[in-house]
CSV table of C-alpha atoms in Angstrom, one decimal:
chain,number,residue,atom,x,y,z
A,1,MET,CA,10.8,22.8,-24.8
A,2,LEU,CA,9.3,24.0,-21.5
A,3,ALA,CA,5.8,23.1,-22.6
A,4,LEU,CA,7.0,19.6,-23.6
A,5,ARG,CA,8.7,19.1,-20.2
A,6,LEU,CA,5.5,20.3,-18.3
A,7,ALA,CA,3.4,18.0,-20.5
A,8,ARG,CA,5.6,15.0,-19.8
A,9,GLY,CA,5.8,15.4,-16.1
A,10,ALA,CA,2.1,16.1,-15.4
A,11,HIS,CA,-0.3,14.1,-13.2
A,12,PRO,CA,-2.0,11.1,-14.8
A,13,LEU,CA,-5.4,12.9,-14.5
A,14,VAL,CA,-4.0,15.9,-16.3
A,15,GLN,CA,-2.6,13.7,-19.0
A,16,LEU,CA,-6.1,12.1,-19.4
A,17,ARG,CA,-7.7,15.5,-19.9
A,18,ARG,CA,-5.1,16.3,-22.5
A,19,LEU,CA,-5.7,13.0,-24.3
A,20,LEU,CA,-9.4,13.8,-24.3
A,21,VAL,CA,-8.6,17.1,-26.0
A,22,THR,CA,-6.5,15.2,-28.5
A,23,ALA,CA,-9.3,12.8,-29.2
A,24,ALA,CA,-11.8,15.6,-29.7
A,25,ALA,CA,-9.4,17.5,-32.0
A,26,ALA,CA,-8.9,14.2,-34.0
A,27,GLY,CA,-12.7,13.8,-34.4
A,28,THR,CA,-13.2,17.4,-35.5
A,29,GLY,CA,-10.3,17.3,-37.9
A,30,PHE,CA,-11.7,14.1,-39.4
A,31,LEU,CA,-15.0,15.7,-40.0
A,32,LEU,CA,-13.3,18.7,-41.7
A,33,LEU,CA,-11.3,16.3,-44.0
A,34,CYS,CA,-14.5,14.3,-44.9
A,35,THR,CA,-16.0,17.6,-45.9
A,36,LEU,CA,-13.0,18.2,-48.2
A,37,GLY,CA,-13.4,14.6,-49.6
A,38,TYR,CA,-17.1,15.2,-50.3
A,39,ALA,CA,-16.3,18.4,-52.1
A,40,MET,CA,-13.7,16.6,-54.3
A,41,ALA,CA,-16.2,13.7,-55.0
A,42,HIS,CA,-19.0,16.1,-55.9
A,43,PRO,CA,-17.6,19.1,-57.7
A,44,ASP,CA,-21.0,20.2,-58.9
A,45,ALA,CA,-22.6,20.4,-55.4
A,46,SER,CA,-20.7,23.3,-54.1
A,47,ALA,CA,-23.6,24.6,-52.0
A,48,ARG,CA,-24.0,21.3,-50.2
A,49,SER,CA,-20.2,21.2,-49.6
A,50,VAL,CA,-20.3,24.6,-48.0
A,51,LEU,CA,-23.3,23.6,-45.9
A,52,ARG,CA,-21.4,20.5,-44.7
A,53,LEU,CA,-18.4,22.7,-43.8
A,54,ALA,CA,-20.7,25.1,-41.9
A,55,TRP,CA,-22.1,22.0,-40.1
A,56,CYS,CA,-18.6,21.4,-38.7
A,57,VAL,CA,-18.7,24.7,-36.8
A,58,ALA,CA,-20.6,23.2,-33.9
A,59,PRO,CA,-18.1,20.3,-33.2
A,60,MET,CA,-15.2,22.7,-33.7
A,61,ALA,CA,-16.6,25.2,-31.2
A,62,ALA,CA,-17.3,22.4,-28.7
A,63,THR,CA,-13.7,21.1,-29.1
A,64,VAL,CA,-12.2,24.6,-28.6
A,65,TYR,CA,-14.4,25.2,-25.6
A,66,PHE,CA,-13.2,22.0,-24.0
A,67,ALA,CA,-9.6,22.7,-24.8
A,68,VAL,CA,-9.8,26.1,-23.1
A,69,ALA,CA,-11.4,24.5,-20.0
A,70,VAL,CA,-8.6,22.0,-19.8
A,71,ALA,CA,-6.0,24.8,-20.2
A,72,ARG,CA,-7.5,26.7,-17.3
A,73,THR,CA,-7.3,23.8,-15.0
A,74,ASP,CA,-3.7,22.7,-16.0
A,75,PRO,CA,-1.7,22.9,-12.8
A,76,GLY,CA,1.6,22.9,-14.7
A,77,THR,CA,1.0,26.4,-16.1
A,78,ARG,CA,-0.8,27.8,-13.0
A,79,PRO,CA,0.9,31.0,-11.8
A,80,ARG,CA,2.6,30.7,-8.4
A,81,PRO,CA,4.4,33.3,-6.2
A,82,GLY,CA,8.1,33.6,-7.1
A,83,LEU,CA,8.0,32.3,-10.7
A,84,SER,CA,8.4,35.8,-12.1
A,85,ALA,CA,11.9,36.0,-10.5
A,86,ILE,CA,13.0,33.2,-12.9
A,87,GLY,CA,11.4,34.7,-15.9
A,88,LEU,CA,8.0,32.8,-15.7
A,89,GLY,CA,5.6,35.7,-15.3
A,90,PRO,CA,2.0,35.7,-16.2
A,91,VAL,CA,2.6,36.4,-19.9
A,92,ARG,CA,5.2,33.6,-20.2
A,93,LEU,CA,2.9,31.1,-18.5
A,94,MET,CA,0.1,32.2,-20.8
A,95,ALA,CA,2.3,31.5,-23.8
A,96,VAL,CA,3.3,28.1,-22.3
A,97,SER,CA,-0.4,27.2,-21.8
A,98,ALA,CA,-1.3,28.2,-25.4
A,99,VAL,CA,1.6,26.1,-26.7
A,100,THR,CA,0.6,23.1,-24.6
A,101,THR,CA,-3.0,23.4,-26.0
A,102,ALA,CA,-1.6,23.7,-29.5
A,103,LEU,CA,0.5,20.6,-29.1
A,104,SER,CA,-2.5,18.5,-27.9
A,105,THR,CA,-4.8,19.7,-30.7
A,106,THR,CA,-2.1,19.4,-33.4
A,107,LEU,CA,-1.5,15.8,-32.3
A,108,GLY,CA,-5.2,15.1,-32.8
A,109,SER,CA,-5.2,16.7,-36.2
A,110,MET,CA,-2.3,14.6,-37.3
A,111,LEU,CA,-4.1,11.4,-36.1
A,112,ALA,CA,-7.2,12.6,-38.1
A,113,LEU,CA,-5.0,13.0,-41.2
A,114,LEU,CA,-3.6,9.5,-40.9
A,115,PHE,CA,-7.0,7.9,-40.4
A,116,PHE,CA,-8.3,9.9,-43.4
A,117,LEU,CA,-5.5,8.7,-45.6
A,118,HIS,CA,-6.1,5.1,-44.6
A,119,LEU,CA,-9.7,5.3,-45.5
A,120,ARG,CA,-8.8,6.8,-48.8
A,121,GLY,CA,-6.3,4.0,-49.5
A,122,ASP,CA,-3.3,6.3,-49.7
A,123,LEU,CA,-1.7,4.5,-46.8
A,124,THR,CA,-1.7,0.7,-46.2
A,125,GLY,CA,-1.2,-1.6,-43.3
A,126,MET,CA,-4.5,-1.5,-41.5
A,127,PRO,CA,-7.7,-3.6,-41.9
A,128,PHE,CA,-9.9,-0.7,-43.1
A,129,ASP,CA,-7.5,0.6,-45.8
A,130,GLY,CA,-9.6,2.1,-48.7
A,131,ALA,CA,-12.9,1.4,-47.0
A,132,ALA,CA,-14.3,4.8,-48.0
A,133,ALA,CA,-12.3,5.3,-51.2
A,134,GLU,CA,-15.4,6.2,-53.4
A,135,PHE,CA,-16.9,8.7,-50.9
A,136,LEU,CA,-13.5,10.4,-50.2
A,137,ALA,CA,-12.6,10.7,-53.9
A,138,ALA,CA,-9.6,8.4,-53.7
A,139,ASP,CA,-9.2,8.6,-57.5
A,140,GLN,CA,-8.2,12.3,-57.3
A,141,PRO,CA,-5.0,13.7,-55.7
A,142,LEU,CA,-5.5,15.1,-52.2
A,143,PRO,CA,-5.0,18.9,-52.2
A,144,LEU,CA,-2.4,19.1,-49.4
A,145,PRO,CA,-2.6,22.9,-48.8
A,146,GLY,CA,-6.4,22.7,-48.4
A,147,ALA,CA,-6.1,19.7,-46.0
A,148,LEU,CA,-3.5,21.3,-43.9
A,149,THR,CA,-5.5,24.5,-43.8
A,150,LEU,CA,-8.6,22.7,-42.5
A,151,LEU,CA,-6.5,20.7,-40.0
A,152,ALA,CA,-4.9,24.0,-38.7
A,153,LEU,CA,-8.3,25.5,-37.8
A,154,VAL,CA,-8.7,23.7,-34.5
A,155,PRO,CA,-5.2,24.1,-33.1
A,156,LEU,CA,-5.1,27.8,-34.1
A,157,ALA,CA,-8.5,28.5,-32.6
A,158,ALA,CA,-7.8,26.6,-29.4
A,159,SER,CA,-4.4,28.2,-28.7
A,160,VAL,CA,-5.7,31.7,-29.4
A,161,ALA,CA,-8.8,31.2,-27.2
A,162,SER,CA,-6.6,29.8,-24.4
A,163,ALA,CA,-4.3,32.8,-24.6
A,164,LEU,CA,-7.2,35.2,-24.5
A,165,VAL,CA,-8.8,33.5,-21.5
A,166,LEU,CA,-5.6,33.2,-19.5
A,167,ARG,CA,-4.2,36.7,-20.4
A,168,PRO,CA,-3.1,38.7,-17.3
A,169,ARG,CA,-5.9,40.8,-16.0
A,170,GLY,CA,-6.6,43.0,-12.9
A,171,GLU,CA,-8.0,41.6,-9.7
A,172,LYS,CA,-11.5,43.0,-10.4
A,173,GLN,CA,-11.6,41.6,-13.9
A,174,ALA,CA,-10.4,38.2,-12.7
A,175,ARG,CA,-13.1,38.1,-10.0
A,176,MET,CA,-15.8,39.1,-12.5
A,177,SER,CA,-14.7,36.3,-14.9
A,178,GLY,CA,-14.8,33.7,-12.2
A,179,THR,CA,-11.0,33.1,-11.8
A,180,SER,CA,-9.3,33.7,-8.5
A,181,THR,CA,-6.2,35.8,-8.3
A,182,THR,CA,-4.4,33.1,-6.4
A,183,ALA,CA,-4.3,29.4,-7.2
A,184,GLY,CA,-6.4,27.2,-5.0
A,185,THR,CA,-7.9,30.0,-2.9
A,186,SER,CA,-11.4,31.5,-2.5
A,187,PRO,CA,-10.8,35.0,-1.1
A,188,THR,CA,-14.4,35.8,-0.3
A,189,ILE,CA,-15.3,32.6,1.6
A,190,GLY,CA,-11.8,31.7,2.8
A,191,THR,CA,-11.1,35.0,4.5
A,192,ALA,CA,-14.5,35.1,6.1
A,193,LEU,CA,-14.0,31.7,7.7
A,194,THR,CA,-10.5,32.3,8.9
A,195,ALA,CA,-11.1,35.8,10.2
A,196,GLY,CA,-12.0,34.5,13.7
A,197,ALA,CA,-8.9,32.3,13.8
A,198,SER,CA,-6.6,35.2,12.8
A,199,ALA,CA,-8.2,38.0,14.8
A,200,THR,CA,-5.7,37.7,17.6
A,201,ALA,CA,-2.6,37.7,15.4
A,202,GLY,CA,-2.2,41.4,15.4
A,203,PRO,CA,-1.4,43.7,12.5
A,204,PRO,CA,0.5,42.2,9.6
A,205,THR,CA,4.2,42.7,9.7
A,206,THR,CA,7.0,42.5,7.1
A,207,ALA,CA,7.9,39.0,6.0
A,208,GLY,CA,10.7,37.4,8.0
A,209,THR,CA,10.5,40.0,10.9
A,210,THR,CA,8.6,40.1,14.2
A,211,PRO,CA,7.7,43.3,16.1
A,212,THR,CA,9.9,43.8,19.2
A,213,ALA,CA,10.6,46.6,21.5
A,214,ASP,CA,13.9,47.4,19.7
A,215,THR,CA,12.3,47.4,16.3
A,216,PRO,CA,11.6,50.9,15.1
A,217,PRO,CA,8.2,51.8,13.7
A,218,ALA,CA,7.7,51.6,9.9
A,219,ALA,CA,8.2,54.9,8.1
A,220,ASP,CA,5.1,56.5,6.8
A,221,THR,CA,4.7,58.0,3.4
A,222,ASP,CA,5.9,61.5,4.5
A,223,SER,CA,9.3,60.3,5.6
A,224,THR,CA,12.2,61.5,3.4
A,225,SER,CA,14.7,58.8,4.4
A,226,THR,CA,15.7,56.5,1.6
A,227,ALA,CA,17.7,53.3,1.3
A,228,PRO,CA,21.3,53.5,0.4
A,229,GLY,CA,21.9,53.7,-3.4
A,230,THR,CA,18.3,55.0,-4.1
A,231,SER,CA,16.9,58.4,-4.5
A,232,ALA,CA,13.8,59.9,-3.0
A,233,ASP,CA,12.0,59.9,-6.4
A,234,SER,CA,12.8,56.3,-7.3
A,235,PRO,CA,10.2,53.7,-6.2
A,236,THR,CA,11.3,51.2,-3.6
A,237,PRO,CA,11.0,47.5,-4.2
A,238,SER,CA,8.3,47.1,-1.6
A,239,ALA,CA,6.2,49.9,-3.1
A,240,THR,CA,6.2,48.9,-6.7
A,241,PRO,CA,7.5,45.3,-7.2
A,242,SER,CA,8.8,44.8,-10.7
A,243,SER,CA,7.0,41.5,-11.2
A,244,ALA,CA,3.9,42.1,-9.1
A,245,THR,CA,0.9,41.0,-11.1
A,246,PRO,CA,-2.5,39.7,-10.1
A,247,HIS,CA,-1.5,36.2,-11.1
A,248,ASP,CA,1.4,36.1,-8.7
A,249,PHE,CA,-0.4,37.4,-5.7
A,250,PRO,CA,-3.3,39.7,-5.0
A,251,VAL,CA,-2.8,43.4,-5.5
A,252,GLU,CA,-4.1,44.0,-2.0
A,253,PRO,CA,-3.2,41.5,0.7
A,254,LEU,CA,-6.1,39.6,2.1
A,255,ASP,CA,-6.7,41.0,5.6
A,256,PRO,CA,-8.8,38.8,7.9
A,257,GLN,CA,-10.1,41.9,9.6
A,258,ARG,CA,-11.4,43.2,6.2
A,259,PRO,CA,-12.7,40.3,4.2
A,260,ALA,CA,-13.0,40.7,0.4
A,261,VAL,CA,-16.2,42.1,-1.0
A,262,PRO,CA,-18.5,39.3,-2.2
A,263,GLN,CA,-19.0,39.0,-5.9
A,264,PRO,CA,-22.0,40.8,-7.4
A,265,ALA,CA,-24.8,38.8,-9.0
A,266,PRO,CA,-24.3,38.0,-12.7
A,267,GLY,CA,-26.2,40.6,-14.7
A,268,GLY,CA,-27.0,38.7,-17.9
A,269,LEU,CA,-30.4,37.3,-17.0
A,270,PRO,CA,-32.5,40.0,-18.7
A,271,TRP,CA,-30.5,39.8,-21.9
A,272,SER,CA,-30.6,36.0,-21.9
A,273,VAL,CA,-34.4,36.0,-21.5
A,274,ALA,CA,-34.7,38.5,-24.3
A,275,VAL,CA,-32.5,36.3,-26.6
A,276,LEU,CA,-34.4,33.2,-25.6
A,277,ALA,CA,-37.7,34.9,-26.4
A,278,ALA,CA,-36.4,36.2,-29.7
A,279,GLY,CA,-35.3,32.7,-30.7
A,280,LEU,CA,-38.7,31.2,-30.0
A,281,ALA,CA,-40.4,34.1,-31.8
A,282,VAL,CA,-38.2,33.6,-34.9
A,283,GLU,CA,-39.0,29.8,-34.9
A,284,MET,CA,-42.7,30.5,-34.7
A,285,TYR,CA,-42.6,33.1,-37.4
A,286,ALA,CA,-40.5,30.9,-39.7
A,287,SER,CA,-42.7,27.9,-39.3
A,288,ARG,CA,-45.9,29.8,-40.1
A,289,SER,CA,-44.6,32.0,-42.9
A,290,GLY,CA,-45.2,29.4,-45.6
A,291,PRO,CA,-42.7,27.6,-47.8
A,292,ALA,CA,-39.2,28.7,-47.3
A,293,PRO,CA,-35.8,27.5,-48.5
A,294,GLY,CA,-34.6,24.7,-46.2
A,295,LEU,CA,-31.2,23.6,-45.1
A,296,ALA,CA,-30.7,19.8,-45.5
A,297,LEU,CA,-27.9,19.1,-43.0
A,298,PRO,CA,-26.1,15.8,-43.1
A,299,GLY,CA,-28.2,13.0,-41.6
A,300,ARG,CA,-31.4,15.0,-42.2
A,301,LEU,CA,-31.3,16.2,-38.7
A,302,ALA,CA,-33.0,19.5,-39.5
A,303,ASP,CA,-34.6,19.6,-42.9
A,304,GLY,CA,-36.6,22.7,-42.3
A,305,PRO,CA,-36.6,26.5,-43.0
A,306,ALA,CA,-33.4,28.4,-42.3
A,307,GLY,CA,-35.4,30.6,-40.0
A,308,VAL,CA,-36.1,27.7,-37.7
A,309,LEU,CA,-32.4,26.8,-37.4
A,310,ALA,CA,-31.7,30.5,-36.7
A,311,GLY,CA,-34.3,30.4,-33.9
A,312,TRP,CA,-32.8,27.3,-32.5
A,313,THR,CA,-29.4,29.0,-32.4
A,314,LEU,CA,-30.8,32.1,-30.6
A,315,THR,CA,-32.5,29.8,-28.1
A,316,ALA,CA,-29.3,28.0,-27.4
A,317,MET,CA,-27.5,31.3,-26.9
A,318,GLY,CA,-30.1,32.4,-24.4
A,319,LEU,CA,-29.6,29.3,-22.3
A,320,VAL,CA,-25.9,29.8,-22.3
A,321,LEU,CA,-26.2,33.4,-21.3
A,322,ALA,CA,-28.7,32.6,-18.6
A,323,GLY,CA,-26.5,29.8,-17.0
A,324,PRO,CA,-24.5,32.0,-14.5
A,325,ALA,CA,-27.5,34.1,-13.4
A,326,ILE,CA,-29.7,31.0,-12.8
A,327,THR,CA,-26.9,29.3,-10.9
A,328,TYR,CA,-26.6,32.4,-8.7
A,329,LEU,CA,-30.3,32.4,-8.2
A,330,CYS,CA,-30.2,28.7,-7.1
A,331,GLY,CA,-27.7,29.7,-4.4
A,332,TRP,CA,-30.0,32.5,-3.3
A,333,LEU,CA,-33.0,30.2,-3.1
A,334,LEU,CA,-31.0,27.8,-0.9
A,335,GLN,CA,-30.4,30.6,1.6
A,336,ALA,CA,-34.0,31.8,1.7
A,337,VAL,CA,-36.4,31.5,4.6
A,338,ARG,CA,-34.2,31.2,7.7
A,339,PRO,CA,-31.4,28.9,6.5
A,340,GLY,CA,-29.4,26.6,8.7
A,341,ALA,CA,-25.6,26.1,8.5
A,342,LEU,CA,-26.0,23.5,5.8
A,343,ARG,CA,-28.2,25.5,3.5
A,344,LEU,CA,-26.2,28.7,4.1
A,345,LEU,CA,-22.9,27.0,3.2
A,346,ALA,CA,-24.3,25.4,0.1
A,347,GLY,CA,-25.9,28.6,-1.1
A,348,ARG,CA,-22.9,30.8,-0.5
A,349,VAL,CA,-20.6,28.3,-2.3
A,350,LEU,CA,-23.0,28.1,-5.2
A,351,GLN,CA,-23.2,31.9,-5.5
A,352,GLU,CA,-19.4,32.1,-5.4
A,353,GLU,CA,-19.0,29.5,-8.2
A,354,ALA,CA,-21.9,30.8,-10.4
A,355,ARG,CA,-19.6,32.3,-13.0
A,356,ARG,CA,-17.3,29.3,-13.1
A,357,ILE,CA,-19.8,26.5,-13.5
A,358,GLY,CA,-22.8,28.5,-14.7
A,359,GLN,CA,-21.8,28.9,-18.3
A,360,PRO,CA,-20.7,25.3,-18.9
A,361,LEU,CA,-24.0,24.2,-17.3
A,362,GLY,CA,-25.9,26.5,-19.7
A,363,VAL,CA,-24.0,25.0,-22.6
A,364,VAL,CA,-25.0,21.5,-21.5
A,365,CYS,CA,-28.6,22.5,-21.1
A,366,ALA,CA,-28.6,24.0,-24.6
A,367,VAL,CA,-27.2,20.8,-26.1
A,368,ALA,CA,-29.7,18.7,-24.1
A,369,SER,CA,-32.5,21.0,-25.3
A,370,GLY,CA,-31.5,20.5,-28.9
A,371,ALA,CA,-31.2,16.8,-28.5
A,372,TYR,CA,-34.6,16.5,-26.9
A,373,ALA,CA,-36.2,18.8,-29.5
A,374,THR,CA,-34.7,16.6,-32.3
A,375,ALA,CA,-36.0,13.4,-30.6
A,376,THR,CA,-39.4,14.9,-30.2
A,377,LEU,CA,-39.4,16.1,-33.8
A,378,TYR,CA,-38.6,12.6,-35.1
A,379,ALA,CA,-40.7,10.7,-32.6
A,380,GLY,CA,-42.7,8.9,-35.3
A,381,ALA,CA,-39.9,8.4,-37.8
A,382,ARG,CA,-36.4,7.2,-37.8
A,383,PRO,CA,-34.0,9.7,-39.3
A,384,SER,CA,-31.0,8.3,-41.3
A,385,PHE,CA,-28.1,8.9,-38.9
A,386,GLY,CA,-24.9,8.4,-40.9
A,387,PRO,CA,-21.5,7.8,-39.3
A,388,LEU,CA,-20.5,11.5,-39.7
A,389,SER,CA,-23.7,12.7,-38.1
A,390,THR,CA,-23.2,10.3,-35.2
A,391,LEU,CA,-19.6,11.4,-34.8
A,392,GLY,CA,-20.6,15.1,-34.8
A,393,ALA,CA,-23.3,14.6,-32.2
A,394,LEU,CA,-21.0,12.6,-30.0
A,395,LEU,CA,-18.3,15.2,-30.2
A,396,VAL,CA,-20.7,18.0,-29.2
A,397,THR,CA,-22.2,16.1,-26.4
A,398,GLY,CA,-19.0,14.6,-25.1
A,399,CYS,CA,-17.1,17.9,-25.2
A,400,THR,CA,-19.8,19.9,-23.4
A,401,VAL,CA,-20.2,17.3,-20.6
A,402,ALA,CA,-16.5,17.0,-20.2
A,403,THR,CA,-16.2,20.8,-20.0
A,404,LEU,CA,-18.8,20.8,-17.2
A,405,VAL,CA,-16.9,18.1,-15.3
A,406,THR,CA,-13.7,20.0,-15.8
A,407,ALA,CA,-15.3,23.2,-14.5
A,408,ALA,CA,-16.6,21.3,-11.4
A,409,VAL,CA,-13.1,20.0,-10.7
A,410,GLU,CA,-11.7,23.5,-11.1
A,411,ALA,CA,-14.3,24.8,-8.6
A,412,LYS,CA,-13.4,22.1,-6.1
A,413,HIS,CA,-9.7,23.0,-6.3
A,414,ALA,CA,-10.5,26.7,-6.0
A,415,ARG,CA,-12.2,26.2,-2.7
A,416,ALA,CA,-9.7,23.7,-1.3
A,417,GLU,CA,-8.4,26.2,1.3
A,418,THR,CA,-11.9,27.0,2.4
A,419,THR,CA,-12.6,23.3,2.9
A,420,ALA,CA,-9.5,22.9,4.9
A,421,ALA,CA,-10.4,25.9,7.0
A,422,LEU,CA,-13.8,24.4,7.7
A,423,LEU,CA,-12.3,21.1,8.8
A,424,ARG,CA,-9.8,22.9,11.1
A,425,LEU,CA,-12.8,24.7,12.7
A,426,GLY,CA,-14.4,21.4,13.5
A,427,ALA,CA,-17.0,21.1,10.7
A,428,PRO,CA,-17.8,17.4,10.0
A,429,ALA,CA,-16.9,15.9,6.7
A,430,THR,CA,-20.5,14.6,6.3
A,431,MET,CA,-21.8,18.2,6.3
A,432,LEU,CA,-19.5,19.1,3.4
A,433,ARG,CA,-20.7,16.2,1.4
A,434,SER,CA,-24.3,17.0,2.3
A,435,ALA,CA,-23.7,20.6,1.1
A,436,ALA,CA,-22.3,19.3,-2.2
A,437,LEU,CA,-25.3,17.0,-2.7
A,438,LEU,CA,-27.6,19.9,-1.8
A,439,ARG,CA,-26.0,22.1,-4.4
A,440,ALA,CA,-26.2,19.4,-7.1
A,441,GLY,CA,-29.9,18.8,-6.2
A,442,ALA,CA,-30.8,22.4,-6.4
A,443,LEU,CA,-29.1,22.7,-9.9
A,444,VAL,CA,-30.9,19.6,-11.2
A,445,ALA,CA,-34.3,20.8,-9.8
A,446,VAL,CA,-34.0,24.1,-11.6
A,447,PHE,CA,-32.2,23.3,-14.8
A,448,VAL,CA,-33.9,20.1,-15.8
A,449,PRO,CA,-37.5,21.6,-16.0
A,450,LEU,CA,-36.1,24.7,-17.7
A,451,THR,CA,-34.3,22.6,-20.3
A,452,TRP,CA,-37.5,20.5,-20.9
A,453,ALA,CA,-39.7,23.6,-21.3
A,454,VAL,CA,-37.3,25.2,-23.7
A,455,ALA,CA,-37.0,22.0,-25.7
A,456,GLU,CA,-40.8,21.6,-25.9
A,457,LEU,CA,-41.2,25.2,-27.1
A,458,ALA,CA,-38.4,24.9,-29.6
A,459,ALA,CA,-39.9,21.7,-31.2
A,460,MET,CA,-43.5,23.0,-31.1
A,461,PRO,CA,-43.3,25.1,-34.4
A,462,LEU,CA,-42.2,22.1,-36.4
A,463,THR,CA,-44.4,19.4,-34.7
A,464,GLY,CA,-47.6,21.4,-34.7
């Protein structure tokens, strides 16, 4: 009930993101049901039916990835200080977010079932009733348990993935994963910018009190005095809060005199280069090892040896793993060779957001590399793109691009306090816009040639 109330009272842009998740889940569920219909219409081609089901893994993974990104940016389930006092701690909010994701994806699966039944002719009342009756084996009864099992894959995977990503973690783990411990703040940049403004405020005091001459000094840890009704061995509420978690407020208060330690550079670049090189080597070996069993995917997008497809998969994984490290490297390059205020700000922000936007950017580059390699492979011929192949390609491309846009919006909200601090210090708004354009230009200048080079190398074994 709480998840429904939060979903109903959300902002229109949040509702739009949830509707996009619903549309993606509907498309993926329809592909899974079409695989079931093909298996019913061709009972002797079990191997091709299994291959079509395996082909649906890519759209399903893209849909789940997009659903998790939307769940992370949902303001309705974002932890805030004081919610634990009314029973909405980090674990409860994590469960609410998982239920909200399950509701959106389940709605999409139900829409896919209705559309599938209309195409089979089981339901009437629309212009396209029974348009694909022969392909979807309308003369046979639909196995309801199998259809519901396939439709439950996307909601189950999306809700479990959302719960795992949003699970309560320590401050160090949250910073390593790219999520801030407080909503809408960037501790590293924000505290450094506001340190000068708060330097004269004096030492921090207890909330609701001000230091005066009549105020006694705070008791140190060696004091034996205790509050009435408590013992010396029992923890005090200020020492161990019952609901203090990293998602409510930081474990250690942010002190302007001691800014937080900057995040270390992502360390996945050597492994990503190794995986990328291994994928290219597998492709080269599979293309020159003579005749090998091929995998005829729907639409004939990759009628080639299975080793070549395995090499493409490893190459895509290498690009995904290299995304955060390359993004951090772009930020470092922006600050090289005596940077000014504009380049320094753009580089520092890019380094701070490397983990948040680097991985979605790597996924987009992997998809673009695969699309470019496919276009290069079929440059002289026109492959037979069927409606299901087109739907699958649109789902993968649309979900990855939408995930990148969602991550960029999340990064903008995360540095909102830093932006406000810069404006209070007198920074012109044009400089902030110029820094954003500089960051985007640096990412395009690095990732576009890298994607093109990887795509050319991936298509070379089959074209040459």
